[in-house]
PDB file of C-alpha atoms in Angstrom:
ATOM      1  CA  MET C 351       0.000   0.000   0.000  1.00  0.00           C
ATOM      2  CA  THR C 352       1.435   3.362  -0.962  1.00  0.00           C
ATOM      3  CA  LEU C 353       1.625   6.322   1.344  1.00  0.00           C
ATOM      4  CA  ASN C 354      -1.262   8.097  -0.420  1.00  0.00           C
ATOM      5  CA  ARG C 355      -3.522   5.052  -0.093  1.00  0.00           C
ATOM      6  CA  ARG C 356      -2.685   4.868   3.600  1.00  0.00           C
ATOM      7  CA  LYS C 357      -3.642   8.512   4.096  1.00  0.00           C
ATOM      8  CA  VAL C 358      -6.927   8.003   2.267  1.00  0.00           C
ATOM      9  CA  LEU C 359      -7.693   4.883   4.314  1.00  0.00           C
ATOM     10  CA  ALA C 360      -6.833   6.606   7.598  1.00  0.00           C
ATOM     11  CA  SER C 361      -8.936   9.639   6.658  1.00  0.00           C
ATOM     12  CA  THR C 362     -11.887   7.420   5.741  1.00  0.00           C
ATOM     13  CA  VAL C 363     -11.698   5.557   9.046  1.00  0.00           C
ATOM     14  CA  ALA C 364     -11.405   8.816  11.004  1.00  0.00           C
ATOM     15  CA  LEU C 365     -14.373  10.297   9.151  1.00  0.00           C
ATOM     16  CA  GLY C 366     -16.454   7.193   9.850  1.00  0.00           C
ATOM     17  CA  LEU C 367     -15.612   7.293  13.550  1.00  0.00           C
ATOM     18  CA  ALA C 368     -16.436  10.984  13.750  1.00  0.00           C
ATOM     19  CA  ALA C 369     -19.800  10.433  12.070  1.00  0.00           C
ATOM     20  CA  ALA C 370     -20.626   7.488  14.328  1.00  0.00           C
ATOM     21  CA  SER C 371     -19.815   9.373  17.525  1.00  0.00           C
ATOM     22  CA  GLY C 372     -22.686  11.816  16.972  1.00  0.00           C
ATOM     23  CA  VAL C 373     -25.160   8.993  16.419  1.00  0.00           C
ATOM     24  CA  GLN C 374     -23.988   7.204  19.535  1.00  0.00           C
ATOM     25  CA  ALA C 375     -24.559  10.312  21.645  1.00  0.00           C
ATOM     26  CA  GLN C 376     -28.207  10.459  20.539  1.00  0.00           C
ATOM     27  CA  THR C 377     -29.159   6.847  21.244  1.00  0.00           C
ATOM     28  CA  GLN C 378     -31.419   5.999  24.158  1.00  0.00           C
ATOM     29  CA  ALA C 379     -30.224   3.990  27.115  1.00  0.00           C
ATOM     30  CA  TRP C 380     -30.785   0.264  26.751  1.00  0.00           C
ATOM     31  CA  PRO C 381     -32.488  -1.474  28.431  1.00  0.00           C
ATOM     32  CA  SER C 382     -35.266   0.774  29.604  1.00  0.00           C
ATOM     33  CA  LYS C 383     -37.860  -1.983  30.101  1.00  0.00           C
ATOM     34  CA  PRO C 384     -37.913  -5.708  30.978  1.00  0.00           C
ATOM     35  CA  ILE C 385     -36.302  -8.173  28.579  1.00  0.00           C
ATOM     36  CA  ARG C 386     -37.959 -11.421  27.479  1.00  0.00           C
ATOM     37  CA  LEU C 387     -35.739 -14.495  27.187  1.00  0.00           C
ATOM     38  CA  ILE C 388     -37.558 -17.111  25.118  1.00  0.00           C
ATOM     39  CA  VAL C 389     -36.556 -20.721  25.804  1.00  0.00           C
ATOM     40  CA  PRO C 390     -38.207 -22.904  23.138  1.00  0.00           C
ATOM     41  CA  TYR C 391     -38.238 -26.021  25.309  1.00  0.00           C
ATOM     42  CA  PRO C 392     -40.365 -27.214  28.254  1.00  0.00           C
ATOM     43  CA  PRO C 393     -39.714 -26.007  31.815  1.00  0.00           C
ATOM     44  CA  GLY C 394     -37.449 -28.140  33.969  1.00  0.00           C
ATOM     45  CA  GLY C 395     -35.052 -29.256  31.245  1.00  0.00           C
ATOM     46  CA  SER C 396     -31.413 -28.321  30.907  1.00  0.00           C
ATOM     47  CA  SER C 397     -32.158 -25.423  28.517  1.00  0.00           C
ATOM     48  CA  ASP C 398     -34.641 -23.983  31.008  1.00  0.00           C
ATOM     49  CA  ILE C 399     -32.147 -24.238  33.870  1.00  0.00           C
ATOM     50  CA  ILE C 400     -29.439 -22.559  31.780  1.00  0.00           C
ATOM     51  CA  GLY C 401     -31.889 -19.859  30.677  1.00  0.00           C
ATOM     52  CA  ARG C 402     -32.897 -19.069  34.234  1.00  0.00           C
ATOM     53  CA  SER C 403     -29.246 -18.880  35.322  1.00  0.00           C
ATOM     54  CA  ILE C 404     -28.445 -16.552  32.434  1.00  0.00           C
ATOM     55  CA  SER C 405     -31.511 -14.401  33.108  1.00  0.00           C
ATOM     56  CA  GLN C 406     -30.497 -13.926  36.725  1.00  0.00           C
ATOM     57  CA  ALA C 407     -26.981 -12.839  35.735  1.00  0.00           C
ATOM     58  CA  LEU C 408     -28.326 -10.539  33.008  1.00  0.00           C
ATOM     59  CA  SER C 409     -30.828  -8.967  35.408  1.00  0.00           C
ATOM     60  CA  GLU C 410     -28.062  -8.127  37.850  1.00  0.00           C
ATOM     61  CA  ALA C 411     -25.738  -6.793  35.147  1.00  0.00           C
ATOM     62  CA  LEU C 412     -28.339  -4.754  33.237  1.00  0.00           C
ATOM     63  CA  LYS C 413     -30.389  -3.590  36.255  1.00  0.00           C
ATOM     64  CA  GLN C 414     -33.582  -4.672  34.478  1.00  0.00           C
ATOM     65  CA  PRO C 415     -35.728  -7.784  34.906  1.00  0.00           C
ATOM     66  CA  VAL C 416     -35.125 -10.592  32.415  1.00  0.00           C
ATOM     67  CA  VAL C 417     -38.229 -12.767  32.207  1.00  0.00           C
ATOM     68  CA  VAL C 418     -37.866 -16.370  31.009  1.00  0.00           C
ATOM     69  CA  GLU C 419     -40.733 -17.621  28.845  1.00  0.00           C
ATOM     70  CA  ASN C 420     -40.871 -21.279  27.846  1.00  0.00           C
ATOM     71  CA  ARG C 421     -42.460 -21.734  24.393  1.00  0.00           C
ATOM     72  CA  ALA C 422     -42.028 -25.432  23.734  1.00  0.00           C
ATOM     73  CA  GLY C 423     -43.009 -27.239  20.576  1.00  0.00           C
ATOM     74  CA  ALA C 424     -41.911 -28.310  17.099  1.00  0.00           C
ATOM     75  CA  ASN C 425     -38.271 -28.911  18.074  1.00  0.00           C
ATOM     76  CA  GLY C 426     -37.867 -25.311  19.234  1.00  0.00           C
ATOM     77  CA  ASN C 427     -39.423 -23.785  16.128  1.00  0.00           C
ATOM     78  CA  LEU C 428     -42.413 -22.256  17.950  1.00  0.00           C
ATOM     79  CA  GLY C 429     -40.190 -20.205  20.239  1.00  0.00           C
ATOM     80  CA  ALA C 430     -37.798 -19.291  17.439  1.00  0.00           C
ATOM     81  CA  ASP C 431     -40.734 -18.146  15.296  1.00  0.00           C
ATOM     82  CA  LEU C 432     -42.019 -15.977  18.154  1.00  0.00           C
ATOM     83  CA  VAL C 433     -38.636 -14.257  18.426  1.00  0.00           C
ATOM     84  CA  ALA C 434     -38.263 -13.931  14.642  1.00  0.00           C
ATOM     85  CA  LYS C 435     -41.614 -12.129  14.430  1.00  0.00           C
ATOM     86  CA  SER C 436     -41.043  -9.870  17.441  1.00  0.00           C
ATOM     87  CA  ALA C 437     -39.861  -6.285  17.113  1.00  0.00           C
ATOM     88  CA  PRO C 438     -36.089  -6.101  16.456  1.00  0.00           C
ATOM     89  CA  ASP C 439     -35.512  -3.813  19.431  1.00  0.00           C
ATOM     90  CA  GLY C 440     -33.309  -6.068  21.565  1.00  0.00           C
ATOM     91  CA  TYR C 441     -35.970  -6.770  24.178  1.00  0.00           C
ATOM     92  CA  THR C 442     -36.797 -10.301  23.016  1.00  0.00           C
ATOM     93  CA  LEU C 443     -33.952 -12.822  23.107  1.00  0.00           C
ATOM     94  CA  LEU C 444     -33.844 -16.492  22.116  1.00  0.00           C
ATOM     95  CA  LEU C 445     -31.882 -19.184  23.937  1.00  0.00           C
ATOM     96  CA  CYS C 446     -31.780 -22.341  21.851  1.00  0.00           C
ATOM     97  CA  ASP C 447     -29.481 -24.974  20.433  1.00  0.00           C
ATOM     98  CA  THR C 448     -28.704 -25.752  16.813  1.00  0.00           C
ATOM     99  CA  GLY C 449     -31.959 -27.691  16.339  1.00  0.00           C
ATOM    100  CA  ALA C 450     -34.182 -24.712  15.596  1.00  0.00           C
ATOM    101  CA  LEU C 451     -31.552 -22.757  13.698  1.00  0.00           C
ATOM    102  CA  ALA C 452     -29.428 -25.193  11.709  1.00  0.00           C
ATOM    103  CA  ILE C 453     -31.191 -28.539  11.541  1.00  0.00           C
ATOM    104  CA  SER C 454     -34.844 -27.498  11.164  1.00  0.00           C
ATOM    105  CA  PRO C 455     -34.418 -25.780   7.761  1.00  0.00           C
ATOM    106  CA  SER C 456     -33.101 -29.078   6.417  1.00  0.00           C
ATOM    107  CA  VAL C 457     -35.756 -31.258   8.048  1.00  0.00           C
ATOM    108  CA  TYR C 458     -38.899 -29.150   7.671  1.00  0.00           C
ATOM    109  CA  THR C 459     -39.944 -28.220   4.141  1.00  0.00           C
ATOM    110  CA  LYS C 460     -41.738 -25.054   5.210  1.00  0.00           C
ATOM    111  CA  LEU C 461     -40.680 -22.995   8.224  1.00  0.00           C
ATOM    112  CA  PRO C 462     -42.556 -19.807   9.178  1.00  0.00           C
ATOM    113  CA  PHE C 463     -39.213 -18.017   9.569  1.00  0.00           C
ATOM    114  CA  ASP C 464     -35.759 -17.999   7.985  1.00  0.00           C
ATOM    115  CA  PRO C 465     -33.105 -18.425  10.699  1.00  0.00           C
ATOM    116  CA  SER C 466     -30.377 -16.764   8.649  1.00  0.00           C
ATOM    117  CA  LYS C 467     -32.479 -13.686   7.792  1.00  0.00           C
ATOM    118  CA  ASP C 468     -34.945 -13.254  10.652  1.00  0.00           C
ATOM    119  CA  LEU C 469     -32.609 -13.806  13.628  1.00  0.00           C
ATOM    120  CA  ARG C 470     -29.350 -12.134  14.649  1.00  0.00           C
ATOM    121  CA  GLY C 471     -26.732 -13.448  17.032  1.00  0.00           C
ATOM    122  CA  VAL C 472     -25.843 -11.646  20.231  1.00  0.00           C
ATOM    123  CA  THR C 473     -22.312 -11.888  21.553  1.00  0.00           C
TER     124      THR C 473
END
């Protein structure tokens, strides 16, 4: 990379960061209301226990209640569909395994949601 290309790249990155800083200052605080954690399996199973442990830790860290809702059925697809159709505002989370996201599109001919388009990962 030549010196001129480096200057252009550095200027572009600096401009992008400057533009993003104004947007960040205008965003609202998250979370400002309770969060729903959807577990697409029945209560009492290992996924439910993990979900309740995670919700407790999230509640303490975020200073907002995290409510666990079990929506069992169709190998986790009912709960995943609920989350896929909810508002993309970060207040509805899904805790599931690969069944509803990776295996179901191959097994079921018609799913009411597309895991790769309708859901986003949280890290």
